[in-house]
Short mmCIF file of C-alpha atoms in Angstrom, two decimals:
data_model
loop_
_atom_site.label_atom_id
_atom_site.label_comp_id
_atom_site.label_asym_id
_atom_site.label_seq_id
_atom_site.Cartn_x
_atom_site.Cartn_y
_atom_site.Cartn_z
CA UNK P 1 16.39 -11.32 62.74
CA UNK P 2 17.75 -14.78 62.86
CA UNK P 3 14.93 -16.78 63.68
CA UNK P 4 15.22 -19.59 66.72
CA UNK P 5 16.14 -22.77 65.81
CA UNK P 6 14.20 -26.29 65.65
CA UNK P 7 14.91 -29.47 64.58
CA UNK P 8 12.70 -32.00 65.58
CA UNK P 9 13.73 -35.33 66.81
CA UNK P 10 17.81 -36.07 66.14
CA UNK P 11 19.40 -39.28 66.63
CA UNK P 12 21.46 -40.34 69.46
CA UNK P 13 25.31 -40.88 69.48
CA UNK P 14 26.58 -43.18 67.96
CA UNK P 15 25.46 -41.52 65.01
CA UNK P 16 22.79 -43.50 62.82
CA UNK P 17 23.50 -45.32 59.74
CA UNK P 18 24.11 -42.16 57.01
CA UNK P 19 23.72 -39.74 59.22
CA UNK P 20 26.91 -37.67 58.23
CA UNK P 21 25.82 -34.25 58.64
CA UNK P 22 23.23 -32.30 60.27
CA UNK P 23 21.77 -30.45 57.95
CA UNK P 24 19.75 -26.97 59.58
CA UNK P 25 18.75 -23.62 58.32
CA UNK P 26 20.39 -20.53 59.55
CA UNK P 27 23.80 -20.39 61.10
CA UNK P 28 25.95 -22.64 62.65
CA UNK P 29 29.01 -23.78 64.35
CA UNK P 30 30.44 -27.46 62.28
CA UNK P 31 32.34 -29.65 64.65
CA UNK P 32 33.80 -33.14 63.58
CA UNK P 33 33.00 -36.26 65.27
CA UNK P 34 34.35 -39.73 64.96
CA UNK P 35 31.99 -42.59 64.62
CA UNK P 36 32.69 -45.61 65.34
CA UNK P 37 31.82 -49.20 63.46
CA UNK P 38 29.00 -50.50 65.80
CA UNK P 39 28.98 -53.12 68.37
CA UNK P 40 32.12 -54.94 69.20
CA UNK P 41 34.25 -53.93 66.34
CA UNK P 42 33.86 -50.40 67.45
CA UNK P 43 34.43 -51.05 71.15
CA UNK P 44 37.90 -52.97 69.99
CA UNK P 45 39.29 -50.51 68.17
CA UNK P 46 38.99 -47.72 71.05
CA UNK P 47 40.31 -50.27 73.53
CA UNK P 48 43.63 -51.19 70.95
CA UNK P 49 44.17 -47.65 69.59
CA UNK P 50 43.12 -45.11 71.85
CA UNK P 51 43.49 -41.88 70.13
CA UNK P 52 46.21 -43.23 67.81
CA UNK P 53 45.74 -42.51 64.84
CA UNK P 54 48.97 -42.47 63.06
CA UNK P 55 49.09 -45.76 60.76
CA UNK P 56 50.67 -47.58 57.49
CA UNK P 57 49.23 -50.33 55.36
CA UNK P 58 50.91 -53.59 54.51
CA UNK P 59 49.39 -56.08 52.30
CA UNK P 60 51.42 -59.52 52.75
CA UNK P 61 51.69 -61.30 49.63
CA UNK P 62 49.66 -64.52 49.11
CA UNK P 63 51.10 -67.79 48.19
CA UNK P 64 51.42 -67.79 44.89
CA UNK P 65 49.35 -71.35 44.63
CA UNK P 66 46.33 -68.97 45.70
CA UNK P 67 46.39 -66.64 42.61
CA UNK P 68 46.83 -69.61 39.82
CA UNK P 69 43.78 -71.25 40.98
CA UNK P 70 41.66 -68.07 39.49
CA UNK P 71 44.34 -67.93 36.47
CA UNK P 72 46.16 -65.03 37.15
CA UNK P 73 49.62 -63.93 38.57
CA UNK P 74 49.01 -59.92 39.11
CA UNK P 75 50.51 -57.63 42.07
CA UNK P 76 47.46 -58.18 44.00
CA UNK P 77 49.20 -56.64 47.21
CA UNK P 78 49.96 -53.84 45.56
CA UNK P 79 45.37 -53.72 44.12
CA UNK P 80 44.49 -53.93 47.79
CA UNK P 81 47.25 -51.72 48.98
CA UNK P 82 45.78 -49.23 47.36
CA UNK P 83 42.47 -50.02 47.61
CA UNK P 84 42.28 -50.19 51.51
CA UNK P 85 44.34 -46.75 51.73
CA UNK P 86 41.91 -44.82 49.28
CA UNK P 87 39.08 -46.05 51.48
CA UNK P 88 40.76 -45.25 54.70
CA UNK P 89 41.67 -42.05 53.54
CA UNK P 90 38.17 -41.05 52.77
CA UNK P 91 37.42 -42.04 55.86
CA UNK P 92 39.57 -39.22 57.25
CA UNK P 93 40.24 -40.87 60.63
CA UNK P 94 43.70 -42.25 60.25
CA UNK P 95 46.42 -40.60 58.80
CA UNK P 96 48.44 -42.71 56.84
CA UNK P 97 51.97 -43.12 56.56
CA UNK P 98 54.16 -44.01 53.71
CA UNK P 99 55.60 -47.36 54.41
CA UNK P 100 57.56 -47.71 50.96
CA UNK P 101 60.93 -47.17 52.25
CA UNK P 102 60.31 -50.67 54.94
CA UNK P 103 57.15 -52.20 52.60
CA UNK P 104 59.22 -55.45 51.40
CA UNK P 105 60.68 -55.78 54.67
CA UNK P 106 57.06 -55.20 56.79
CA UNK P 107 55.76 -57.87 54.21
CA UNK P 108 58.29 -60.49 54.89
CA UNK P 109 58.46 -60.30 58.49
CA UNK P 110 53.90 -60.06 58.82
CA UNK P 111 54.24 -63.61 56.36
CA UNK P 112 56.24 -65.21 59.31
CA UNK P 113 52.95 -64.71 60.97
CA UNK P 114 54.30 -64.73 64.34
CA UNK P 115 52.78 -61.41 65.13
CA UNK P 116 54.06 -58.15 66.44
CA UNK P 117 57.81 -58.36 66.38
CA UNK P 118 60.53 -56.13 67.91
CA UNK P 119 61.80 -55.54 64.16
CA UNK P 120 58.55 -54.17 63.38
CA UNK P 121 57.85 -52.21 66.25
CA UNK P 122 61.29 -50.02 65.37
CA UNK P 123 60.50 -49.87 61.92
CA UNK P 124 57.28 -48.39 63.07
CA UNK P 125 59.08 -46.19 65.35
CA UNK P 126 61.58 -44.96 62.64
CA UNK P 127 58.45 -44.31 60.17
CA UNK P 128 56.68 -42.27 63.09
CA UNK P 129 53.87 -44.79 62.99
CA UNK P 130 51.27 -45.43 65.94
CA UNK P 131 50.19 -48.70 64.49
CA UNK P 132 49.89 -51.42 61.29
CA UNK P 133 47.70 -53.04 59.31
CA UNK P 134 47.99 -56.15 57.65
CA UNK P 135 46.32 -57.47 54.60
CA UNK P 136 46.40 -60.88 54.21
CA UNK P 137 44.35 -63.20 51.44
CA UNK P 138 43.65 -66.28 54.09
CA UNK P 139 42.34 -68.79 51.74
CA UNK P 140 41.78 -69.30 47.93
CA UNK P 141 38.76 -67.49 46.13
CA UNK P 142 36.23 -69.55 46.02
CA UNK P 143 33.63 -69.02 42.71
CA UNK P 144 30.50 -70.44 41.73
CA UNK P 145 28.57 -69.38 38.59
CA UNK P 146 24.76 -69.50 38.16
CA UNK P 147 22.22 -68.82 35.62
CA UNK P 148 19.18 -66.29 36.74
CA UNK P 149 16.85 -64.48 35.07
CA UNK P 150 17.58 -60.82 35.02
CA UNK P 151 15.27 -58.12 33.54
CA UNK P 152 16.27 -57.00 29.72
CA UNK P 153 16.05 -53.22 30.40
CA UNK P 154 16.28 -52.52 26.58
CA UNK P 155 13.99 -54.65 25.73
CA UNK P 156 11.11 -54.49 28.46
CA UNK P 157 11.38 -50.57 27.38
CA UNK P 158 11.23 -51.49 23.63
CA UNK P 159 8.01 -53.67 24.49
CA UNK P 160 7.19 -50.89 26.75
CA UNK P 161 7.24 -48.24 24.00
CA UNK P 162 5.37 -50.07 21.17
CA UNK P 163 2.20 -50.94 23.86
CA UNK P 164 1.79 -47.36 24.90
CA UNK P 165 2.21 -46.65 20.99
CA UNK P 166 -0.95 -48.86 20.60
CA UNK P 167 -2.65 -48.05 23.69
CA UNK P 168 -2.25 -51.80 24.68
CA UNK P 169 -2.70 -51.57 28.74
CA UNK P 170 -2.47 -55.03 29.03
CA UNK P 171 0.76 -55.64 26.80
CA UNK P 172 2.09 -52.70 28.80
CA UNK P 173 1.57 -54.38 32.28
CA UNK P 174 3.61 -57.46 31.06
CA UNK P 175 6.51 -55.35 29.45
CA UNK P 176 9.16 -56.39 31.61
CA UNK P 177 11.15 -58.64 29.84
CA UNK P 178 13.47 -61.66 32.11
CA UNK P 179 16.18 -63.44 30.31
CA UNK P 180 18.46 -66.56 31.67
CA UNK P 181 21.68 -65.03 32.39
CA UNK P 182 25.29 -66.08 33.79
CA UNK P 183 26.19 -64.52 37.13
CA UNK P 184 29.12 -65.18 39.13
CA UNK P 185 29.67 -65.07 42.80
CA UNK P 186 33.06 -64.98 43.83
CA UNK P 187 34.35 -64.78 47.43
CA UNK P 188 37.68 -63.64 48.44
CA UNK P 189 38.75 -64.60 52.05
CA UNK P 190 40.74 -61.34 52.90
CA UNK P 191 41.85 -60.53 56.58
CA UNK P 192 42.57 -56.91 58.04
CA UNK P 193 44.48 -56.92 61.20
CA UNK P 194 45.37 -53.47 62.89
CA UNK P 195 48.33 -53.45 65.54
CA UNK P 196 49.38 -51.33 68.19
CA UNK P 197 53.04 -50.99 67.31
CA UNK P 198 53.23 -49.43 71.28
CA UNK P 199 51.08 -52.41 72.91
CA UNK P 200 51.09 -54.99 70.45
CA UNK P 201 47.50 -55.50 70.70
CA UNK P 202 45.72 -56.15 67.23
CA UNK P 203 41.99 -56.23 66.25
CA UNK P 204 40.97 -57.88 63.56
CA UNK P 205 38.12 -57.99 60.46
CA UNK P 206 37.89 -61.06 57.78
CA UNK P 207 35.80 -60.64 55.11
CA UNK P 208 34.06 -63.61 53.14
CA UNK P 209 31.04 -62.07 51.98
CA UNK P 210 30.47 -63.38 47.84
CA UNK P 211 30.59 -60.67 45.53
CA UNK P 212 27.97 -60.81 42.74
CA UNK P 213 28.76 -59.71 39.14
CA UNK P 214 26.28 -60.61 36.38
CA UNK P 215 26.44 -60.66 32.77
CA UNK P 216 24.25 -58.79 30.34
CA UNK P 217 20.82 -60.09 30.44
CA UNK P 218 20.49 -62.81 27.98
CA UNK P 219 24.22 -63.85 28.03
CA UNK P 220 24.22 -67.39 29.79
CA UNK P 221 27.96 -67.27 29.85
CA UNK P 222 29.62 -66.90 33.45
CA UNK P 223 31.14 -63.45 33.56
CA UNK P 224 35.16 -62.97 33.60
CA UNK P 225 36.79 -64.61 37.01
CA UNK P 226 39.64 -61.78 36.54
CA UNK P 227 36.83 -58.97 36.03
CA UNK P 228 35.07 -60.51 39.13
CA UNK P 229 38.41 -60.32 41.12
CA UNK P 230 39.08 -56.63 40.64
CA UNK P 231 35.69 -55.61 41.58
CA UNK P 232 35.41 -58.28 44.71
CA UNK P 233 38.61 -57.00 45.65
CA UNK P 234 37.42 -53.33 46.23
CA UNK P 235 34.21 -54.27 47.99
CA UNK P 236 36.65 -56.47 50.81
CA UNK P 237 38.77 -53.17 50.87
CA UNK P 238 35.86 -50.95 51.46
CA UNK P 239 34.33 -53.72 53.77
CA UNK P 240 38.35 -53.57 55.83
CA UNK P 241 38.09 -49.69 56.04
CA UNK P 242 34.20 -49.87 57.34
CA UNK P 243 35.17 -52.52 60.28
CA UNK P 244 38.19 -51.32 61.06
CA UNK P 245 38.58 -47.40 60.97
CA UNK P 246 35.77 -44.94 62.27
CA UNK P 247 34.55 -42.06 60.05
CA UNK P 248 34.90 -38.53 60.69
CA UNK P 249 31.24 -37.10 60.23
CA UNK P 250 30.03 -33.36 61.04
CA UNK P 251 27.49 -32.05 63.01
CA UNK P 252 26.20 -28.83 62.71
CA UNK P 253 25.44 -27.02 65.65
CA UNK P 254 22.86 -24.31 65.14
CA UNK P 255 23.25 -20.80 66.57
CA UNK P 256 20.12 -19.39 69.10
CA UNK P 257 19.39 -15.46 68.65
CA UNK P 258 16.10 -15.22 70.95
CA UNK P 259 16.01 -13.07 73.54
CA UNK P 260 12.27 -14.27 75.32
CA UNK P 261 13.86 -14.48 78.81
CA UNK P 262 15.38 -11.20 78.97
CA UNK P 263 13.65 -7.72 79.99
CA UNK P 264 14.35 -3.79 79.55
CA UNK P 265 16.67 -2.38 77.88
CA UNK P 266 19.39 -5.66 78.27
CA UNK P 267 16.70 -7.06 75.63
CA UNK P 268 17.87 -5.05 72.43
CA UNK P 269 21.32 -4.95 73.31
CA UNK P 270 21.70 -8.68 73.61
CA UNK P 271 19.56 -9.58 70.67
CA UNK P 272 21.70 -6.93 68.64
CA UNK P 273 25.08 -8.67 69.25
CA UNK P 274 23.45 -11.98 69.46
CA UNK P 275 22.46 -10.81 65.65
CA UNK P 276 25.85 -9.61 65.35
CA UNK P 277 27.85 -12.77 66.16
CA UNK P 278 25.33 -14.63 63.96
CA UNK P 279 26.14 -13.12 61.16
CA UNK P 280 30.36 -13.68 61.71
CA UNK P 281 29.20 -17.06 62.63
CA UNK P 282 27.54 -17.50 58.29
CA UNK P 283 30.71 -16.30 56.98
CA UNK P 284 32.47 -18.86 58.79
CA UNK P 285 34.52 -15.93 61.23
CA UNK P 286 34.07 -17.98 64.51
CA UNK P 287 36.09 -16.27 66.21
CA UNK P 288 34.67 -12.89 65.41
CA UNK P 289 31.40 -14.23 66.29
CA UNK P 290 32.46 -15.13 69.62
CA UNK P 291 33.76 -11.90 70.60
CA UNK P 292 29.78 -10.77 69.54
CA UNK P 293 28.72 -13.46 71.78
CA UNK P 294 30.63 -12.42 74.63
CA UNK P 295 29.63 -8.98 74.56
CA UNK P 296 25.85 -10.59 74.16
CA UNK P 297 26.67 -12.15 77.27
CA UNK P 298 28.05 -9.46 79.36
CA UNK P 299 25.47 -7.07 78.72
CA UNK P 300 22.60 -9.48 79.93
CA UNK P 301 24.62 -10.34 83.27
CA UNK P 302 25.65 -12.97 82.43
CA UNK P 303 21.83 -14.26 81.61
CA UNK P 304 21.36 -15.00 78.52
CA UNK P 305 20.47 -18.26 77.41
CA UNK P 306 21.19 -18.01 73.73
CA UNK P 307 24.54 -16.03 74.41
CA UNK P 308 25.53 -19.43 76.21
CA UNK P 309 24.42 -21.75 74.03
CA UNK P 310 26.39 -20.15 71.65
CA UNK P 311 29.16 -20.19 73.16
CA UNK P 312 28.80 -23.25 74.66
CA UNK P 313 29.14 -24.24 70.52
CA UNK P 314 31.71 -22.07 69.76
CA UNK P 315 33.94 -24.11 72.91
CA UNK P 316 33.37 -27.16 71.30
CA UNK P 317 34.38 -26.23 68.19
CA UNK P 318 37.55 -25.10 69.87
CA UNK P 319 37.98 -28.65 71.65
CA UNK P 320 37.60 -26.70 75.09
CA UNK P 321 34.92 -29.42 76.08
CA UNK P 322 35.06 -28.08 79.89
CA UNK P 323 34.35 -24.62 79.02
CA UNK P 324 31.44 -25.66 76.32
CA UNK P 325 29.77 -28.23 79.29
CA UNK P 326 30.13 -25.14 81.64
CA UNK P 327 28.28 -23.05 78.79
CA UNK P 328 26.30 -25.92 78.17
CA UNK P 329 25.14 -26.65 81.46
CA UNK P 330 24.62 -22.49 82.43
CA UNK P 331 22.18 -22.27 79.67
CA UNK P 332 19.62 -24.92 80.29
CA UNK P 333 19.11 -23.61 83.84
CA UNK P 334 18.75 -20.15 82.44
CA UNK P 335 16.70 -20.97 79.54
CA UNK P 336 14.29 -23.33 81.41
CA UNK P 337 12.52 -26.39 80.55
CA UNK P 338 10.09 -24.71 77.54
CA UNK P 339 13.37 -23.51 75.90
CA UNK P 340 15.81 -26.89 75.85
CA UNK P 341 13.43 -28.37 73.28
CA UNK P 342 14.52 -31.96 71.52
CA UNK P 343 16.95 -30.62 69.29
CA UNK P 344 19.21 -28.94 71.97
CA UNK P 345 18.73 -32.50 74.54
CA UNK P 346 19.40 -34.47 71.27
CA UNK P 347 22.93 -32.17 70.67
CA UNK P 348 23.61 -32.28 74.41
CA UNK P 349 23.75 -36.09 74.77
CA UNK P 350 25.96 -36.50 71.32
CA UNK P 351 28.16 -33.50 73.13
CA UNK P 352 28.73 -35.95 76.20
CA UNK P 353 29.30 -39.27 74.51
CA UNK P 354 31.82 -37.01 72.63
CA UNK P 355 33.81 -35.72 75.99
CA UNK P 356 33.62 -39.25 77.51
CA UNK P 357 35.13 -40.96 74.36
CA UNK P 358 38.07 -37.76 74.20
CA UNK P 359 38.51 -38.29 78.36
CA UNK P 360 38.67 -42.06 77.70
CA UNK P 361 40.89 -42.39 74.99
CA UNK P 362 43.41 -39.63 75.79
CA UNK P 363 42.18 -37.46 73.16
CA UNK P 364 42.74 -34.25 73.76
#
């Protein structure tokens, strides 16, 4: 018999930091949640986009006096293009839209910079696009190069090695080996704007945090601007996508199979379809398992706590929120206080922050 579930303490919604999945043993019903970039970021993006989701990228091509100050002349629209989509994708909020057929003429009307125009709300419209975003470089990277002392790896294991060869505690303790070396910080000032093509209302991210690249330890030299670029470049990109789109995550809602607060012969009965639906429920058959459920459900009168949780999941999964907060509700006054342990309040409270953001933002 599937045993009863229990998972302790779980986090609140909005999801915390890493928390993508929630992982349980025995069955269980997935359903996908976005979450949103916390604070205001977050609460700017629900009020611009609502459940919009449909959206192409446009990076607008920097003055060309911007890219000869760090010595080179490549497509860097065309980098962060593809930078920003890749991390948006794996996001898997948005879906994006191929923009290639208007690109060069989205680029030269967002470098006007006077904002949303009527020429770029019908592009949008022609594309089948709910919404923009811009990426612009807003100022010239800015690089500074320092010397630090960085631990030789290869040779504080090489020191390492010969002191545990001659039993030499003490040389061992001072193995670790620092060297001066060159490390370069280099800051590009890129700005993500995303637009409403219905509204016209934007929200917007800029990113100036330095990226750090150092050389090998022991080489004083300042590592390669151009090398430093590239990789500063995808850390802004990933840095757009992480203040600008929300993530999908999953959480795993486990299955109940106890049957404590049923008598008589309703008792095996229930637990056997309970048991039943389970089982359809681990080879990913939801459907099937509902049906079990159902049946669990009629033939306890409508009674039993565990056939309503379950189906109380199953409804969610199914985006029928007002059926699954019926179920929902049903079982915690059948199951009683001693049976809605932490993990099912914990699931509850993410399930209502989840119906107020789809009743908010039109998501349906």
């Amino acid at each position: 018999m599937t045993k009863r579930f229990s998972t302790g303490k779980i986090n609140r919604f909005p999801l915390a930091a890493g928390l993508g999945l929630i992982l349980m043993c025995g069955p269980g019903i997935p359903v996908k949640i976005p979450r949103y970039p916390e604070g205001t970021m977050g609460d700017q993006i629900k009020s611009v986009m609502a459940s919009k989701r449909k959206i192409g990228v446009v990076a607008v091509e920097p003055n060309p006096t911007l890219m000869q100050q760090i010595g080179t002349e490549q497509d860097w629209s065309g980098t962060v293009e593809g930078a920003v989509t890749t991390a948006l994708t794996q996001k898997g909020f948005y879906t994006l839209i191929d923009l290639s057929s208007r690109k060069q003429r989205l680029k030269e009307l967002a470098y006007t910079n006077t904002g949303l125009t009527g020429e770029q709300r019908n592009i949008g419209v022609e594309l089948a696009a709910d919404g923009l975003m811009f990426i612009r470089m807003t100022a010239p990277p800015r690089k500074e190069c320092k010397t630090e002392y960085v631990t030789d790896l290869a040779g504080s294991a090489l020191k390492l090695g010969m002191a545990m060869a001659m039993k030499d505690r003490n040389a061992a303790g001072d193995a670790q080996e620092k060297k001066p070396t060159g490390v370069l910080f280099l800051t590009v000032f890129v700005q993500g704007t995303l637009v409403n093509l219905e509204t016209g209302r934007s929200v917007t991210y800029a990113h100036n945090k330095p990226y750090k690249l150092q050389n090998e330890a022991g080489n004083p030299e300042c590592p390669s601007t151009l090398d430093g670029f590239s990789k500063a470049l995808d850390d802004a990109s990933g840095a757009i996508a992480d203040n600008l789109s929300p993530a999908i995550v999953t959480v795993k809602i486990p299955l109940a199979s106890d049957v404590d607060d049923l008598d008589g012969d309703k008792k095996s009965k229930v637990e056997k379809y309970l048991e039943e639906g389970n089982k359809w429920a681990e080879a990913d058959d939801f459907t099937m398992a509902a049906q079990s459920w159902e049946k669990a459900l009629d033939s306890s009168g409508g009674s039993s706590a565990s056939a309503l949780w379950n189906m109380a999941a199953f409804k969610w999964y199914s985006g029928d929120m007002d059926a699954a907060e019926k179920y929902f509700k049903k079982s915690f006054s059948n199951g009683g206080s001693d049976w809605v342990d932490s993990a099912k309040r914990g699931l509850w409270a993410t399930f209502r922050k989840e119906k107020e953001r789809k009743e908010g933002e039109g998501d349906n």
